[in-house]
Amino acid sequence: GVKQTFTEPPERAVTMNQGMTEFLLAMGLEGSMAGTAYIDDEIWPRYEKAYKKVTVLAEKYATDAQLMEVDADFITANYGSAFSEKPRRRSGSDSGVFTNKTVGPCDGEGSDYFAIYGTTNETNMAGSYGTCRPQLHAEGIGTWLETTYCEDKGLRPEVATEQTVYDAIKEIGAIFNVNDVAKMLIDQIEADFDAAQTAVKNTGHALTAILLDYIGCGDDGKGYFVGAGEGSVNMILESAGMTNLFGVKDSESFKELSYACVTADEIIALNPDVLLLIEADWDKALNKIDHLHNSSAWCAAPFVQRADYIKIPFSASALSPRNGAAAVDLVSVATHLLTGATTINLKSGV
């Protein structure tokens, strides 16, 4: 993968995704942050006061010019696209972050390929773009990318688990030299996951589920972007006692990676007990409900007829400090769906 060595803690960090923003705020690192970007929904209330102390650079990804203007010495993100070259040479898209005016061109070892695999590494380099992390490191700007989106697919965990969350916190804690704080945060999140596990055992529920992120993926723009079998979505659903129907290993419906683009027919054929709908500033859950209830094909689906939906904020579905609390809240919602009972709510946003 992309290697680097930290000799001192960052002092002007920029977080490019909400999950990473909340990780740093959870560890009390707002004083070491030069800015944040790409907020998907509301910051978790427990971090709101600290969040207001940090400059918001952009509604989506900060540009390379904005990052240089705040003299960022460390950039961290949930997704590899935060380090993408602009324009994206492989896809021809003009999206991306880093241009030739700053650290580009972003090519060569660690950007287009990894030497261990050879110089024609299209299958192992994830994404339709070169990553600019090596070039940032050469300029003295450190980076950290969440491991389930590592550019080198060979270094990704086979499947995201609670340990994936804890390992992320340990690494961030080590980089900022706040190991004791990181340990306390891990203990808090571990207690949430334990509470979810206990609640699942007590209720004995076993719901099948699919998480719908957004509508409009694929070459024809008609696909449905759903949680797949290897990322944080699958981890949270399993922790809440739900079976992710696109995450069942060795089944025909299993989808690799964190997300997958599927057809309406695939979802309807699986007939989940419940459909989880992402709530984000860029795509509201209600928009997806409107779509489902204005289609003859969808209206015939039992879960649509029952309107068995659970709204979950995108920030709780990505790797973040909310994951354990989201699992507990999903158990609470599942119990309500099955029995009508109302139980404790940790207000993760679910």
PDB file of C-alpha atoms in Angstrom, residues 70-265:
ATOM      1  CA  VAL A  70      -5.130  26.416   5.187  1.00  0.00           C
ATOM      2  CA  ASP A  71      -1.633  24.871   5.111  1.00  0.00           C
ATOM      3  CA  ALA A  72      -2.929  21.361   5.839  1.00  0.00           C
ATOM      4  CA  ASP A  73      -0.253  19.021   7.198  1.00  0.00           C
ATOM      5  CA  PHE A  74      -2.514  15.932   7.345  1.00  0.00           C
ATOM      6  CA  ILE A  75      -5.562  14.843   5.334  1.00  0.00           C
ATOM      7  CA  THR A  76      -7.784  11.959   6.342  1.00  0.00           C
ATOM      8  CA  ALA A  77     -10.829  10.430   4.655  1.00  0.00           C
ATOM      9  CA  ASN A  78     -13.258   7.532   4.599  1.00  0.00           C
ATOM     10  CA  TYR A  79     -13.092   7.189   0.816  1.00  0.00           C
ATOM     11  CA  GLY A  80     -10.241   7.042  -1.669  1.00  0.00           C
ATOM     12  CA  SER A  81     -11.919   9.596  -3.910  1.00  0.00           C
ATOM     13  CA  ALA A  82     -10.811  12.270  -1.422  1.00  0.00           C
ATOM     14  CA  PHE A  83      -7.255  11.796  -2.725  1.00  0.00           C
ATOM     15  CA  SER A  84      -8.115  11.507  -6.411  1.00  0.00           C
ATOM     16  CA  GLU A  85      -6.345  13.256  -9.238  1.00  0.00           C
ATOM     17  CA  LYS A  86      -8.276  15.837 -11.267  1.00  0.00           C
ATOM     18  CA  PRO A  87      -9.112  15.156 -14.016  1.00  0.00           C
ATOM     19  CA  ARG A  88      -9.384  11.396 -13.615  1.00  0.00           C
ATOM     20  CA  ARG A  89      -7.188  10.091 -16.408  1.00  0.00           C
ATOM     21  CA  ARG A  90      -8.659   6.591 -16.423  1.00  0.00           C
ATOM     22  CA  SER A  91     -12.310   7.607 -16.687  1.00  0.00           C
ATOM     23  CA  GLY A  92     -11.958  10.976 -18.376  1.00  0.00           C
ATOM     24  CA  SER A  93     -14.117  12.541 -15.666  1.00  0.00           C
ATOM     25  CA  ASP A  94     -13.369  16.108 -14.592  1.00  0.00           C
ATOM     26  CA  SER A  95     -14.182  15.235 -10.986  1.00  0.00           C
ATOM     27  CA  GLY A  96     -11.396  14.796  -8.490  1.00  0.00           C
ATOM     28  CA  VAL A  97      -9.442  16.923  -6.031  1.00  0.00           C
ATOM     29  CA  PHE A  98      -5.746  17.360  -6.798  1.00  0.00           C
ATOM     30  CA  THR A  99      -4.536  19.078  -9.974  1.00  0.00           C
ATOM     31  CA  ASN A 100      -1.186  19.774 -11.581  1.00  0.00           C
ATOM     32  CA  LYS A 101      -1.304  23.230  -9.970  1.00  0.00           C
ATOM     33  CA  THR A 102      -0.560  21.638  -6.589  1.00  0.00           C
ATOM     34  CA  VAL A 103       0.777  18.073  -6.291  1.00  0.00           C
ATOM     35  CA  GLY A 104      -0.131  16.534  -9.662  1.00  0.00           C
ATOM     36  CA  PRO A 105       0.484  14.752 -11.931  1.00  0.00           C
ATOM     37  CA  CYS A 106      -0.311  11.764  -9.738  1.00  0.00           C
ATOM     38  CA  ASP A 107       1.199   8.781 -11.498  1.00  0.00           C
ATOM     39  CA  GLY A 108       3.792   6.097 -10.952  1.00  0.00           C
ATOM     40  CA  GLU A 109       4.247   3.665  -8.073  1.00  0.00           C
ATOM     41  CA  GLY A 110       1.653   4.053  -5.319  1.00  0.00           C
ATOM     42  CA  SER A 111      -0.565   6.169  -7.555  1.00  0.00           C
ATOM     43  CA  ASP A 112      -1.172   4.022 -10.642  1.00  0.00           C
ATOM     44  CA  TYR A 113       0.258   0.739  -9.436  1.00  0.00           C
ATOM     45  CA  PHE A 114       2.072  -1.035  -6.611  1.00  0.00           C
ATOM     46  CA  ALA A 115       5.468  -2.481  -7.487  1.00  0.00           C
ATOM     47  CA  ILE A 116       4.722  -5.787  -5.783  1.00  0.00           C
ATOM     48  CA  TYR A 117       2.046  -6.464  -8.405  1.00  0.00           C
ATOM     49  CA  GLY A 118       3.923  -5.090 -11.415  1.00  0.00           C
ATOM     50  CA  THR A 119       3.412  -1.909 -13.392  1.00  0.00           C
ATOM     51  CA  THR A 120       0.104  -2.842 -15.048  1.00  0.00           C
ATOM     52  CA  ASN A 121      -2.064  -3.093 -11.994  1.00  0.00           C
ATOM     53  CA  GLU A 122      -5.528  -2.047 -13.188  1.00  0.00           C
ATOM     54  CA  THR A 123      -7.227  -4.874 -11.291  1.00  0.00           C
ATOM     55  CA  ASN A 124      -5.582  -4.140  -7.969  1.00  0.00           C
ATOM     56  CA  MET A 125      -5.743  -0.357  -7.899  1.00  0.00           C
ATOM     57  CA  ALA A 126      -9.241   0.497  -6.677  1.00  0.00           C
ATOM     58  CA  GLY A 127     -11.165   3.292  -8.369  1.00  0.00           C
ATOM     59  CA  SER A 128     -11.140   4.929 -11.759  1.00  0.00           C
ATOM     60  CA  TYR A 129      -8.407   7.374 -10.813  1.00  0.00           C
ATOM     61  CA  GLY A 130      -4.830   7.640  -9.625  1.00  0.00           C
ATOM     62  CA  THR A 131      -4.357   8.472  -5.967  1.00  0.00           C
ATOM     63  CA  CYS A 132      -2.290  11.504  -5.045  1.00  0.00           C
ATOM     64  CA  ARG A 133      -1.258  10.285  -1.608  1.00  0.00           C
ATOM     65  CA  PRO A 134       2.403   9.633  -2.532  1.00  0.00           C
ATOM     66  CA  GLN A 135       2.664  13.132  -3.996  1.00  0.00           C
ATOM     67  CA  LEU A 136       1.115  14.651  -0.861  1.00  0.00           C
ATOM     68  CA  HIS A 137       3.622  12.772   1.287  1.00  0.00           C
ATOM     69  CA  ALA A 138       6.455  14.129  -0.854  1.00  0.00           C
ATOM     70  CA  GLU A 139       5.192  17.637  -0.041  1.00  0.00           C
ATOM     71  CA  GLY A 140       5.193  16.892   3.685  1.00  0.00           C
ATOM     72  CA  ILE A 141       1.425  16.399   3.962  1.00  0.00           C
ATOM     73  CA  GLY A 142       0.466  13.188   5.744  1.00  0.00           C
ATOM     74  CA  THR A 143      -2.601  11.140   4.816  1.00  0.00           C
ATOM     75  CA  TRP A 144      -4.756   8.393   6.301  1.00  0.00           C
ATOM     76  CA  LEU A 145      -7.438   6.407   4.470  1.00  0.00           C
ATOM     77  CA  GLU A 146      -9.989   4.109   6.081  1.00  0.00           C
ATOM     78  CA  THR A 147      -8.815   0.528   5.420  1.00  0.00           C
ATOM     79  CA  THR A 148     -11.968  -0.857   3.765  1.00  0.00           C
ATOM     80  CA  TYR A 149     -11.265   1.609   0.936  1.00  0.00           C
ATOM     81  CA  CYS A 150      -7.511   1.064   0.737  1.00  0.00           C
ATOM     82  CA  GLU A 151      -6.247   1.580  -2.816  1.00  0.00           C
ATOM     83  CA  ASP A 152      -4.489  -1.777  -2.611  1.00  0.00           C
ATOM     84  CA  LYS A 153      -7.362  -4.243  -2.443  1.00  0.00           C
ATOM     85  CA  GLY A 154      -4.992  -6.846  -1.062  1.00  0.00           C
ATOM     86  CA  LEU A 155      -4.680  -4.850   2.172  1.00  0.00           C
ATOM     87  CA  ARG A 156      -8.402  -4.438   2.784  1.00  0.00           C
ATOM     88  CA  PRO A 157      -9.993  -6.566   5.497  1.00  0.00           C
ATOM     89  CA  GLU A 158     -11.892  -9.514   4.052  1.00  0.00           C
ATOM     90  CA  VAL A 159     -14.965  -8.124   5.774  1.00  0.00           C
ATOM     91  CA  ALA A 160     -15.430  -5.128   8.084  1.00  0.00           C
ATOM     92  CA  THR A 161     -15.981  -6.021  11.744  1.00  0.00           C
ATOM     93  CA  GLU A 162     -16.005  -4.235  15.087  1.00  0.00           C
ATOM     94  CA  GLN A 163     -12.235  -4.744  15.126  1.00  0.00           C
ATOM     95  CA  THR A 164     -11.995  -2.687  11.932  1.00  0.00           C
ATOM     96  CA  VAL A 165     -13.486   0.250  13.859  1.00  0.00           C
ATOM     97  CA  TYR A 166     -11.148  -0.259  16.815  1.00  0.00           C
ATOM     98  CA  ASP A 167      -8.071  -0.580  14.581  1.00  0.00           C
ATOM     99  CA  ALA A 168      -8.954   2.704  12.863  1.00  0.00           C
ATOM    100  CA  ILE A 169      -9.206   4.472  16.212  1.00  0.00           C
ATOM    101  CA  LYS A 170      -5.902   2.968  17.408  1.00  0.00           C
ATOM    102  CA  GLU A 171      -4.099   4.167  14.272  1.00  0.00           C
ATOM    103  CA  ILE A 172      -5.533   7.674  14.462  1.00  0.00           C
ATOM    104  CA  GLY A 173      -4.727   7.794  18.176  1.00  0.00           C
ATOM    105  CA  ALA A 174      -1.128   6.772  17.475  1.00  0.00           C
ATOM    106  CA  ILE A 175      -0.718   9.376  14.721  1.00  0.00           C
ATOM    107  CA  PHE A 176      -1.927  12.168  17.032  1.00  0.00           C
ATOM    108  CA  ASN A 177      -0.232  10.689  20.112  1.00  0.00           C
ATOM    109  CA  VAL A 178      -3.486  10.387  22.048  1.00  0.00           C
ATOM    110  CA  ASN A 179      -3.385   6.653  22.661  1.00  0.00           C
ATOM    111  CA  ASP A 180      -5.113   6.807  26.046  1.00  0.00           C
ATOM    112  CA  VAL A 181      -8.000   8.826  24.606  1.00  0.00           C
ATOM    113  CA  ALA A 182      -8.274   6.360  21.743  1.00  0.00           C
ATOM    114  CA  LYS A 183      -8.503   3.495  24.232  1.00  0.00           C
ATOM    115  CA  MET A 184     -11.347   5.238  26.090  1.00  0.00           C
ATOM    116  CA  LEU A 185     -13.237   5.784  22.830  1.00  0.00           C
ATOM    117  CA  ILE A 186     -12.805   2.125  21.904  1.00  0.00           C
ATOM    118  CA  ASP A 187     -14.172   1.128  25.311  1.00  0.00           C
ATOM    119  CA  GLN A 188     -17.263   3.301  24.751  1.00  0.00           C
ATOM    120  CA  ILE A 189     -17.954   1.909  21.295  1.00  0.00           C
ATOM    121  CA  GLU A 190     -17.269  -1.644  22.437  1.00  0.00           C
ATOM    122  CA  ALA A 191     -19.835  -1.173  25.212  1.00  0.00           C
ATOM    123  CA  ASP A 192     -22.384  -0.116  22.562  1.00  0.00           C
ATOM    124  CA  PHE A 193     -21.700  -3.182  20.419  1.00  0.00           C
ATOM    125  CA  ASP A 194     -21.932  -5.397  23.524  1.00  0.00           C
ATOM    126  CA  ALA A 195     -25.273  -3.805  24.404  1.00  0.00           C
ATOM    127  CA  ALA A 196     -26.530  -4.499  20.881  1.00  0.00           C
ATOM    128  CA  GLN A 197     -25.420  -8.128  21.106  1.00  0.00           C
ATOM    129  CA  THR A 198     -27.150  -8.578  24.466  1.00  0.00           C
ATOM    130  CA  ALA A 199     -30.340  -6.982  23.158  1.00  0.00           C
ATOM    131  CA  VAL A 200     -30.351  -9.266  20.110  1.00  0.00           C
ATOM    132  CA  LYS A 201     -30.033 -12.309  22.357  1.00  0.00           C
ATOM    133  CA  ASN A 202     -32.868 -11.063  24.569  1.00  0.00           C
ATOM    134  CA  THR A 203     -35.256 -10.309  21.717  1.00  0.00           C
ATOM    135  CA  GLY A 204     -34.318 -13.287  19.569  1.00  0.00           C
ATOM    136  CA  HIS A 205     -35.284 -11.384  16.423  1.00  0.00           C
ATOM    137  CA  ALA A 206     -33.936 -12.361  13.008  1.00  0.00           C
ATOM    138  CA  LEU A 207     -34.876  -9.854  10.325  1.00  0.00           C
ATOM    139  CA  THR A 208     -33.649  -9.877   6.746  1.00  0.00           C
ATOM    140  CA  ALA A 209     -32.685  -6.455   5.448  1.00  0.00           C
ATOM    141  CA  ILE A 210     -31.307  -4.433   2.549  1.00  0.00           C
ATOM    142  CA  LEU A 211     -29.833  -0.946   2.855  1.00  0.00           C
ATOM    143  CA  LEU A 212     -30.600   1.400  -0.035  1.00  0.00           C
ATOM    144  CA  ASP A 213     -28.130   4.254  -0.329  1.00  0.00           C
ATOM    145  CA  TYR A 214     -29.338   6.021  -3.464  1.00  0.00           C
ATOM    146  CA  ILE A 215     -31.144   5.483  -6.762  1.00  0.00           C
ATOM    147  CA  GLY A 216     -29.475   6.213 -10.093  1.00  0.00           C
ATOM    148  CA  CYS A 217     -26.228   4.216 -10.264  1.00  0.00           C
ATOM    149  CA  GLY A 218     -24.950   2.272 -13.268  1.00  0.00           C
ATOM    150  CA  ASP A 219     -24.303   3.207 -16.872  1.00  0.00           C
ATOM    151  CA  ASP A 220     -28.012   3.731 -17.526  1.00  0.00           C
ATOM    152  CA  GLY A 221     -28.608   5.677 -14.298  1.00  0.00           C
ATOM    153  CA  LYS A 222     -31.405   3.319 -13.287  1.00  0.00           C
ATOM    154  CA  GLY A 223     -29.619   1.139 -10.727  1.00  0.00           C
ATOM    155  CA  TYR A 224     -30.004   0.944  -6.953  1.00  0.00           C
ATOM    156  CA  PHE A 225     -26.899   1.460  -4.800  1.00  0.00           C
ATOM    157  CA  VAL A 226     -27.087  -0.947  -1.871  1.00  0.00           C
ATOM    158  CA  GLY A 227     -24.962  -2.064   1.046  1.00  0.00           C
ATOM    159  CA  ALA A 228     -22.841  -5.038  -0.023  1.00  0.00           C
ATOM    160  CA  GLY A 229     -21.176  -7.808   1.964  1.00  0.00           C
ATOM    161  CA  GLU A 230     -17.769  -6.532   3.025  1.00  0.00           C
ATOM    162  CA  GLY A 231     -18.079  -2.997   4.417  1.00  0.00           C
ATOM    163  CA  SER A 232     -19.386  -1.068   7.399  1.00  0.00           C
ATOM    164  CA  VAL A 233     -23.049  -1.413   6.332  1.00  0.00           C
ATOM    165  CA  ASN A 234     -22.839  -5.191   6.546  1.00  0.00           C
ATOM    166  CA  MET A 235     -21.087  -4.953   9.916  1.00  0.00           C
ATOM    167  CA  ILE A 236     -23.786  -2.724  11.440  1.00  0.00           C
ATOM    168  CA  LEU A 237     -26.670  -4.835  10.139  1.00  0.00           C
ATOM    169  CA  GLU A 238     -25.119  -8.043  11.467  1.00  0.00           C
ATOM    170  CA  SER A 239     -24.400  -6.397  14.835  1.00  0.00           C
ATOM    171  CA  ALA A 240     -28.102  -5.474  15.031  1.00  0.00           C
ATOM    172  CA  GLY A 241     -29.226  -9.050  14.436  1.00  0.00           C
ATOM    173  CA  MET A 242     -30.194  -8.456  10.820  1.00  0.00           C
ATOM    174  CA  THR A 243     -29.173 -10.493   7.788  1.00  0.00           C
ATOM    175  CA  ASN A 244     -27.923  -8.321   4.947  1.00  0.00           C
ATOM    176  CA  LEU A 245     -29.333 -10.169   1.941  1.00  0.00           C
ATOM    177  CA  PHE A 246     -26.517  -8.883  -0.258  1.00  0.00           C
ATOM    178  CA  GLY A 247     -23.959  -9.985   2.328  1.00  0.00           C
ATOM    179  CA  VAL A 248     -24.691 -13.714   2.633  1.00  0.00           C
ATOM    180  CA  LYS A 249     -21.485 -15.496   1.676  1.00  0.00           C
ATOM    181  CA  ASP A 250     -21.742 -18.248  -0.960  1.00  0.00           C
ATOM    182  CA  SER A 251     -25.233 -17.126  -1.952  1.00  0.00           C
ATOM    183  CA  GLU A 252     -26.177 -16.026  -5.471  1.00  0.00           C
ATOM    184  CA  SER A 253     -27.119 -12.608  -4.107  1.00  0.00           C
ATOM    185  CA  PHE A 254     -23.755 -11.937  -2.393  1.00  0.00           C
ATOM    186  CA  LYS A 255     -22.064  -8.717  -3.504  1.00  0.00           C
ATOM    187  CA  GLU A 256     -18.404  -7.920  -2.933  1.00  0.00           C
ATOM    188  CA  LEU A 257     -16.959  -4.664  -1.562  1.00  0.00           C
ATOM    189  CA  SER A 258     -18.854  -2.147   0.594  1.00  0.00           C
ATOM    190  CA  TYR A 259     -21.561  -1.169  -1.898  1.00  0.00           C
ATOM    191  CA  ALA A 260     -22.967  -2.546  -5.138  1.00  0.00           C
ATOM    192  CA  CYS A 261     -25.230  -1.315  -7.916  1.00  0.00           C
ATOM    193  CA  VAL A 262     -28.170  -3.714  -8.405  1.00  0.00           C
ATOM    194  CA  THR A 263     -31.485  -3.778 -10.235  1.00  0.00           C
ATOM    195  CA  ALA A 264     -34.962  -3.319  -8.806  1.00  0.00           C
ATOM    196  CA  ASP A 265     -35.724  -6.922  -9.756  1.00  0.00           C
TER     197      ASP A 265
END
